């Protein structure tokens, strides 16, 4: 069964993100649950502290106490609504912004995509060069999303999406989901051997390496430090920085009328700032490297500079990423990092992947030439 070719528009992509957030088991759903819980805790603390700060004065005046109770009730209702509806909007906006930064002026939403199954692999190709190959044996489920197309979840944490318009009378979405799961069950019963890379012509600058969890954590921490020194990182944080300045501007007049409440909110603002400090961010990155979803970046893998793009091969599949998706190459003491256009993501390569320093410098020059050409 073969769906039609399709173009994934921004509207369809938002539907896909909404479907992921509603489906238990996906990474975006886990982030949504955690964000909602954290938002609820923060809002409860703010309301409780604001109530306790104003309570002593309100006890002296029954009318003021009644107004305080009414105000607190309204705050609870409003903040409960915010805690429920703001996290999905925030996560979707962040994902869309990351897509826009990693894309090329939104061109990825204009390119034709197609999906097919071949030799036990699920393959998706977008445009002329970008391709992903994932073993069908790792397919966990294929489900119809609410108000959208089909969402696929793989064991390595990767997801894919096929919109409604790709399906037709000869290949309806429910039947395609069942057929895909049958193919996945069949693939799990046989040994497929090594994944076959996407069709590429030529290739140079190949590096092969193996990463364990400690090495990955160290590389991600160094990558985070290097990225934080670039202007693109701070441009990525610009909306958050503007929001912090606006909140600070609101706290200044509040400090004269309600100094205790302003102090409490100031402490909350300081906590947000501390969470963005480089040492804290590096610690969070090291902790993130220990999560189960990072397993797909472990083990033996290779990275090849081909004329079509960067070919990344891992045990769980292959990806061919166009050079336009990268911004620069950063070199650190522990490895080399191919930074994506967003400026906050990168492919990591440990120094052990190179025979010597000359080979490392040659690879860096080749990668920079490919990216900037």
mmCIF file of N, CA, C and O in Angstrom, residues 147-218:
data_model
loop_
_atom_site.group_PDB
_atom_site.id
_atom_site.type_symbol
_atom_site.label_atom_id
_atom_site.label_comp_id
_atom_site.label_asym_id
_atom_site.label_seq_id
_atom_site.Cartn_x
_atom_site.Cartn_y
_atom_site.Cartn_z
ATOM 1 N N UNK A 147 -8.211 14.733 14.419
ATOM 2 C CA UNK A 147 -8.314 15.859 13.506
ATOM 3 C C UNK A 147 -7.141 15.990 12.557
ATOM 4 O O UNK A 147 -6.937 17.066 11.990
ATOM 5 N N UNK A 148 -6.349 14.931 12.379
ATOM 6 C CA UNK A 148 -5.212 15.015 11.464
ATOM 7 C C UNK A 148 -4.956 13.643 10.854
ATOM 8 O O UNK A 148 -5.837 12.776 10.857
ATOM 9 N N UNK A 149 -3.765 13.422 10.323
ATOM 10 C CA UNK A 149 -3.434 12.180 9.640
ATOM 11 C C UNK A 149 -2.937 11.099 10.563
ATOM 12 O O UNK A 149 -3.421 10.923 11.676
ATOM 13 N N UNK A 150 -1.894 10.383 10.105
ATOM 14 C CA UNK A 150 -1.345 9.235 10.824
ATOM 15 C C UNK A 150 -0.034 9.620 11.492
ATOM 16 O O UNK A 150 0.833 10.234 10.863
ATOM 17 N N UNK A 151 0.113 9.265 12.761
ATOM 18 C CA UNK A 151 1.330 9.511 13.523
ATOM 19 C C UNK A 151 2.009 8.171 13.777
ATOM 20 O O UNK A 151 1.364 7.207 14.188
ATOM 21 N N UNK A 152 3.330 8.121 13.542
ATOM 22 C CA UNK A 152 4.110 6.909 13.754
ATOM 23 C C UNK A 152 5.122 7.148 14.860
ATOM 24 O O UNK A 152 5.747 8.205 14.909
ATOM 25 N N UNK A 153 5.298 6.149 15.725
ATOM 26 C CA UNK A 153 6.244 6.241 16.830
ATOM 27 C C UNK A 153 7.212 5.061 16.738
ATOM 28 O O UNK A 153 6.784 3.907 16.642
ATOM 29 N N UNK A 154 8.530 5.365 16.786
ATOM 30 C CA UNK A 154 9.561 4.331 16.729
ATOM 31 C C UNK A 154 10.227 4.184 18.102
ATOM 32 O O UNK A 154 10.165 5.091 18.936
ATOM 33 N N UNK A 155 10.877 3.045 18.301
ATOM 34 C CA UNK A 155 11.495 2.751 19.597
ATOM 35 C C UNK A 155 12.566 3.755 19.975
ATOM 36 O O UNK A 155 12.801 4.005 21.151
ATOM 37 N N UNK A 156 13.251 4.320 18.986
ATOM 38 C CA UNK A 156 14.338 5.260 19.283
ATOM 39 C C UNK A 156 13.835 6.649 19.650
ATOM 40 O O UNK A 156 14.629 7.567 19.839
ATOM 41 N N UNK A 157 12.508 6.822 19.759
ATOM 42 C CA UNK A 157 11.948 8.104 20.135
ATOM 43 C C UNK A 157 11.546 8.969 18.962
ATOM 44 O O UNK A 157 10.903 10.002 19.152
ATOM 45 N N UNK A 158 11.923 8.581 17.738
ATOM 46 C CA UNK A 158 11.583 9.381 16.572
ATOM 47 C C UNK A 158 10.120 9.165 16.178
ATOM 48 O O UNK A 158 9.574 8.071 16.348
ATOM 49 N N UNK A 159 9.522 10.217 15.662
ATOM 50 C CA UNK A 159 8.137 10.161 15.198
ATOM 51 C C UNK A 159 8.077 10.613 13.746
ATOM 52 O O UNK A 159 8.973 11.298 13.257
ATOM 53 N N UNK A 160 7.024 10.226 13.058
ATOM 54 C CA UNK A 160 6.778 10.727 11.710
ATOM 55 C C UNK A 160 5.283 10.948 11.552
ATOM 56 O O UNK A 160 4.483 10.484 12.365
ATOM 57 N N UNK A 161 4.919 11.653 10.474
ATOM 58 C CA UNK A 161 3.536 12.050 10.292
ATOM 59 C C UNK A 161 3.201 12.030 8.808
ATOM 60 O O UNK A 161 3.976 12.508 7.975
ATOM 61 N N UNK A 162 2.052 11.461 8.478
ATOM 62 C CA UNK A 162 1.543 11.462 7.103
ATOM 63 C C UNK A 162 0.163 12.112 7.137
ATOM 64 O O UNK A 162 -0.741 11.603 7.806
ATOM 65 N N UNK A 163 -0.025 13.259 6.464
ATOM 66 C CA UNK A 163 -1.303 13.977 6.550
ATOM 67 C C UNK A 163 -2.439 13.246 5.853
ATOM 68 O O UNK A 163 -2.220 12.330 5.047
ATOM 69 N N UNK A 164 -3.657 13.699 6.130
ATOM 70 C CA UNK A 164 -4.855 13.070 5.569
ATOM 71 C C UNK A 164 -4.840 13.088 4.043
ATOM 72 O O UNK A 164 -5.235 12.109 3.395
ATOM 73 N N UNK A 165 -4.369 14.183 3.457
ATOM 74 C CA UNK A 165 -4.424 14.333 2.010
ATOM 75 C C UNK A 165 -3.549 13.334 1.257
ATOM 76 O O UNK A 165 -3.691 13.187 0.035
ATOM 77 N N UNK A 166 -2.644 12.626 1.969
ATOM 78 C CA UNK A 166 -1.794 11.640 1.306
ATOM 79 C C UNK A 166 -2.527 10.325 1.052
ATOM 80 O O UNK A 166 -2.072 9.505 0.250
ATOM 81 N N UNK A 167 -3.658 10.130 1.716
ATOM 82 C CA UNK A 167 -4.377 8.865 1.590
ATOM 83 C C UNK A 167 -5.486 8.977 0.554
ATOM 84 O O UNK A 167 -6.012 10.065 0.283
ATOM 85 N N UNK A 168 -5.843 7.833 -0.029
ATOM 86 C CA UNK A 168 -6.833 7.808 -1.104
ATOM 87 C C UNK A 168 -7.652 6.527 -0.991
ATOM 88 O O UNK A 168 -7.453 5.733 -0.058
ATOM 89 N N UNK A 169 -8.562 6.344 -1.928
ATOM 90 C CA UNK A 169 -9.475 5.196 -1.860
ATOM 91 C C UNK A 169 -8.729 3.869 -1.875
ATOM 92 O O UNK A 169 -9.130 2.909 -1.206
ATOM 93 N N UNK A 170 -7.648 3.807 -2.649
ATOM 94 C CA UNK A 170 -6.877 2.567 -2.699
ATOM 95 C C UNK A 170 -5.963 2.367 -1.514
ATOM 96 O O UNK A 170 -5.419 1.268 -1.323
ATOM 97 N N UNK A 171 -5.763 3.417 -0.718
ATOM 98 C CA UNK A 171 -4.888 3.345 0.469
ATOM 99 C C UNK A 171 -5.484 4.214 1.575
ATOM 100 O O UNK A 171 -4.967 5.295 1.874
ATOM 101 N N UNK A 172 -6.579 3.752 2.198
ATOM 102 C CA UNK A 172 -7.166 4.527 3.310
ATOM 103 C C UNK A 172 -6.268 4.482 4.537
ATOM 104 O O UNK A 172 -5.523 3.516 4.745
ATOM 105 N N UNK A 173 -6.327 5.516 5.335
ATOM 106 C CA UNK A 173 -5.440 5.634 6.488
ATOM 107 C C UNK A 173 -5.554 4.461 7.467
ATOM 108 O O UNK A 173 -4.528 3.918 7.889
ATOM 109 N N UNK A 174 -6.773 4.038 7.895
ATOM 110 C CA UNK A 174 -6.847 2.909 8.847
ATOM 111 C C UNK A 174 -6.219 1.631 8.299
ATOM 112 O O UNK A 174 -5.511 0.922 9.020
ATOM 113 N N UNK A 175 -6.485 1.341 7.013
ATOM 114 C CA UNK A 175 -5.923 0.123 6.417
ATOM 115 C C UNK A 175 -4.412 0.216 6.306
ATOM 116 O O UNK A 175 -3.688 -0.771 6.514
ATOM 117 N N UNK A 176 -3.889 1.421 6.008
ATOM 118 C CA UNK A 176 -2.435 1.598 5.895
ATOM 119 C C UNK A 176 -1.766 1.390 7.253
ATOM 120 O O UNK A 176 -0.683 0.794 7.329
ATOM 121 N N UNK A 177 -2.399 1.868 8.330
ATOM 122 C CA UNK A 177 -1.855 1.663 9.679
ATOM 123 C C UNK A 177 -1.759 0.173 10.002
ATOM 124 O O UNK A 177 -0.737 -0.294 10.521
ATOM 125 N N UNK A 178 -2.836 -0.565 9.693
ATOM 126 C CA UNK A 178 -2.822 -2.011 9.967
ATOM 127 C C UNK A 178 -1.758 -2.705 9.128
ATOM 128 O O UNK A 178 -1.015 -3.567 9.629
ATOM 129 N N UNK A 179 -1.658 -2.328 7.857
ATOM 130 C CA UNK A 179 -0.677 -2.955 6.974
ATOM 131 C C UNK A 179 0.744 -2.647 7.449
ATOM 132 O O UNK A 179 1.626 -3.519 7.432
ATOM 133 N N UNK A 180 0.975 -1.420 7.889
ATOM 134 C CA UNK A 180 2.305 -1.030 8.354
ATOM 135 C C UNK A 180 2.701 -1.824 9.599
ATOM 136 O O UNK A 180 3.858 -2.260 9.731
ATOM 137 N N UNK A 181 1.755 -2.029 10.517
ATOM 138 C CA UNK A 181 2.057 -2.812 11.712
ATOM 139 C C UNK A 181 2.318 -4.267 11.358
ATOM 140 O O UNK A 181 3.147 -4.938 11.998
ATOM 141 N N UNK A 182 1.628 -4.790 10.346
ATOM 142 C CA UNK A 182 1.904 -6.158 9.887
ATOM 143 C C UNK A 182 3.313 -6.263 9.326
ATOM 144 O O UNK A 182 4.026 -7.247 9.575
ATOM 145 N N UNK A 183 3.726 -5.252 8.556
ATOM 146 C CA UNK A 183 5.086 -5.236 8.030
ATOM 147 C C UNK A 183 6.119 -5.140 9.152
ATOM 148 O O UNK A 183 7.185 -5.757 9.096
ATOM 149 N N UNK A 184 5.790 -4.365 10.189
ATOM 150 C CA UNK A 184 6.697 -4.237 11.328
ATOM 151 C C UNK A 184 6.822 -5.569 12.074
ATOM 152 O O UNK A 184 7.922 -5.963 12.470
ATOM 153 N N UNK A 185 5.702 -6.266 12.264
ATOM 154 C CA UNK A 185 5.745 -7.580 12.929
ATOM 155 C C UNK A 185 6.574 -8.567 12.118
ATOM 156 O O UNK A 185 7.345 -9.362 12.681
ATOM 157 N N UNK A 186 6.427 -8.530 10.794
ATOM 158 C CA UNK A 186 7.216 -9.420 9.935
ATOM 159 C C UNK A 186 8.693 -9.073 10.012
ATOM 160 O O UNK A 186 9.558 -9.970 10.032
ATOM 161 N N UNK A 187 9.016 -7.787 10.063
ATOM 162 C CA UNK A 187 10.422 -7.373 10.138
ATOM 163 C C UNK A 187 11.056 -7.807 11.442
ATOM 164 O O UNK A 187 12.255 -8.106 11.497
ATOM 165 N N UNK A 188 10.274 -7.850 12.513
ATOM 166 C CA UNK A 188 10.826 -8.266 13.814
ATOM 167 C C UNK A 188 11.142 -9.750 13.843
ATOM 168 O O UNK A 188 11.873 -10.215 14.730
ATOM 169 N N UNK A 189 10.609 -10.488 12.886
ATOM 170 C CA UNK A 189 10.838 -11.933 12.852
ATOM 171 C C UNK A 189 12.062 -12.326 12.041
ATOM 172 O O UNK A 189 12.404 -13.497 11.960
ATOM 173 N N UNK A 190 12.718 -11.360 11.413
ATOM 174 C CA UNK A 190 13.868 -11.684 10.575
ATOM 175 C C UNK A 190 15.027 -10.757 10.883
ATOM 176 O O UNK A 190 14.850 -9.659 11.396
ATOM 177 N N UNK A 191 16.230 -11.225 10.559
ATOM 178 C CA UNK A 191 17.448 -10.443 10.769
ATOM 179 C C UNK A 191 17.737 -9.665 9.499
ATOM 180 O O UNK A 191 18.042 -10.230 8.452
ATOM 181 N N UNK A 192 17.652 -8.322 9.583
ATOM 182 C CA UNK A 192 17.849 -7.498 8.403
ATOM 183 C C UNK A 192 19.311 -7.177 8.124
ATOM 184 O O UNK A 192 19.649 -6.675 7.072
ATOM 185 N N UNK A 193 20.176 -7.446 9.091
ATOM 186 C CA UNK A 193 21.585 -7.113 8.918
ATOM 187 C C UNK A 193 21.825 -5.624 9.031
ATOM 188 O O UNK A 193 21.048 -4.890 9.628
ATOM 189 N N UNK A 194 22.904 -5.158 8.439
ATOM 190 C CA UNK A 194 23.264 -3.749 8.520
ATOM 191 C C UNK A 194 22.338 -2.904 7.652
ATOM 192 O O UNK A 194 21.956 -3.314 6.556
ATOM 193 N N UNK A 195 21.951 -1.714 8.125
ATOM 194 C CA UNK A 195 21.108 -0.830 7.307
ATOM 195 C C UNK A 195 21.833 -0.420 6.030
ATOM 196 O O UNK A 195 23.037 -0.200 6.025
ATOM 197 N N UNK A 196 21.083 -0.337 4.935
ATOM 198 C CA UNK A 196 21.640 0.112 3.665
ATOM 199 C C UNK A 196 21.498 1.621 3.575
ATOM 200 O O UNK A 196 20.412 2.147 3.808
ATOM 201 N N UNK A 197 22.574 2.352 3.291
ATOM 202 C CA UNK A 197 22.474 3.819 3.280
ATOM 203 C C UNK A 197 21.633 4.318 2.122
ATOM 204 O O UNK A 197 21.448 3.622 1.128
ATOM 205 N N UNK A 198 21.096 5.541 2.204
ATOM 206 C CA UNK A 198 20.371 6.134 1.076
ATOM 207 C C UNK A 198 21.273 6.257 -0.143
ATOM 208 O O UNK A 198 22.502 6.266 -0.026
ATOM 209 N N UNK A 199 20.666 6.343 -1.303
ATOM 210 C CA UNK A 199 21.443 6.437 -2.536
ATOM 211 C C UNK A 199 22.177 7.772 -2.580
ATOM 212 O O UNK A 199 21.556 8.834 -2.575
ATOM 213 N N UNK A 200 23.494 7.725 -2.599
ATOM 214 C CA UNK A 200 24.307 8.933 -2.702
ATOM 215 C C UNK A 200 25.391 8.693 -3.734
ATOM 216 O O UNK A 200 25.729 7.555 -4.050
ATOM 217 N N UNK A 201 25.910 9.762 -4.278
ATOM 218 C CA UNK A 201 26.990 9.654 -5.256
ATOM 219 C C UNK A 201 28.263 10.189 -4.634
ATOM 220 O O UNK A 201 28.352 11.341 -4.259
ATOM 221 N N UNK A 202 29.242 9.339 -4.514
ATOM 222 C CA UNK A 202 30.515 9.753 -3.930
ATOM 223 C C UNK A 202 30.408 9.942 -2.434
ATOM 224 O O UNK A 202 29.443 9.577 -1.786
ATOM 225 N N UNK A 203 31.424 10.525 -1.859
ATOM 226 C CA UNK A 203 31.430 10.765 -0.424
ATOM 227 C C UNK A 203 32.849 10.817 0.087
ATOM 228 O O UNK A 203 33.702 10.030 -0.304
ATOM 229 N N UNK A 204 33.131 11.772 0.956
ATOM 230 C CA UNK A 204 34.462 11.886 1.517
ATOM 231 C C UNK A 204 34.329 12.399 2.938
ATOM 232 O O UNK A 204 33.258 12.777 3.389
ATOM 233 N N UNK A 205 35.429 12.409 3.638
ATOM 234 C CA UNK A 205 35.387 12.911 4.997
ATOM 235 C C UNK A 205 34.558 12.049 5.919
ATOM 236 O O UNK A 205 33.876 12.576 6.800
ATOM 237 N N UNK A 206 34.612 10.731 5.722
ATOM 238 C CA UNK A 206 33.840 9.851 6.591
ATOM 239 C C UNK A 206 34.571 9.636 7.910
ATOM 240 O O UNK A 206 35.781 9.423 7.940
ATOM 241 N N UNK A 207 33.815 9.681 9.014
ATOM 242 C CA UNK A 207 34.362 9.380 10.330
ATOM 243 C C UNK A 207 33.459 8.347 10.992
ATOM 244 O O UNK A 207 32.240 8.402 10.867
ATOM 245 N N UNK A 208 34.081 7.387 11.657
ATOM 246 C CA UNK A 208 33.355 6.345 12.367
ATOM 247 C C UNK A 208 33.746 6.394 13.844
ATOM 248 O O UNK A 208 34.926 6.578 14.174
ATOM 249 N N UNK A 209 32.761 6.222 14.710
ATOM 250 C CA UNK A 209 33.056 6.299 16.143
ATOM 251 C C UNK A 209 31.955 5.602 16.922
ATOM 252 O O UNK A 209 30.884 5.276 16.388
ATOM 253 N N UNK A 210 32.253 5.370 18.183
ATOM 254 C CA UNK A 210 31.300 4.752 19.106
ATOM 255 C C UNK A 210 31.171 5.628 20.338
ATOM 256 O O UNK A 210 32.171 6.067 20.905
ATOM 257 N N UNK A 211 29.933 5.879 20.746
ATOM 258 C CA UNK A 211 29.680 6.734 21.909
ATOM 259 C C UNK A 211 28.986 5.941 23.006
ATOM 260 O O UNK A 211 28.046 5.190 22.741
ATOM 261 N N UNK A 212 29.492 6.102 24.233
ATOM 262 C CA UNK A 212 28.751 5.615 25.384
ATOM 263 C C UNK A 212 28.091 6.820 26.062
ATOM 264 O O UNK A 212 28.273 7.958 25.649
ATOM 265 N N UNK A 213 27.346 6.572 27.117
ATOM 266 C CA UNK A 213 26.556 7.643 27.716
ATOM 267 C C UNK A 213 27.432 8.733 28.344
ATOM 268 O O UNK A 213 27.125 9.916 28.251
ATOM 269 N N UNK A 214 28.531 8.349 28.977
ATOM 270 C CA UNK A 214 29.403 9.342 29.600
ATOM 271 C C UNK A 214 30.054 10.234 28.550
ATOM 272 O O UNK A 214 30.171 11.457 28.732
ATOM 273 N N UNK A 215 30.514 9.626 27.444
ATOM 274 C CA UNK A 215 31.125 10.416 26.373
ATOM 275 C C UNK A 215 30.105 11.362 25.749
ATOM 276 O O UNK A 215 30.415 12.522 25.462
ATOM 277 N N UNK A 216 28.870 10.866 25.551
ATOM 278 C CA UNK A 216 27.835 11.712 24.982
ATOM 279 C C UNK A 216 27.533 12.893 25.897
ATOM 280 O O UNK A 216 27.384 14.035 25.427
ATOM 281 N N UNK A 217 27.461 12.646 27.201
ATOM 282 C CA UNK A 217 27.184 13.725 28.154
ATOM 283 C C UNK A 217 28.280 14.779 28.119
ATOM 284 O O UNK A 217 28.006 15.987 28.126
ATOM 285 N N UNK A 218 29.539 14.336 28.056
ATOM 286 C CA UNK A 218 30.658 15.276 28.023
ATOM 287 C C UNK A 218 30.652 16.103 26.734
ATOM 288 O O UNK A 218 30.888 17.322 26.748
#
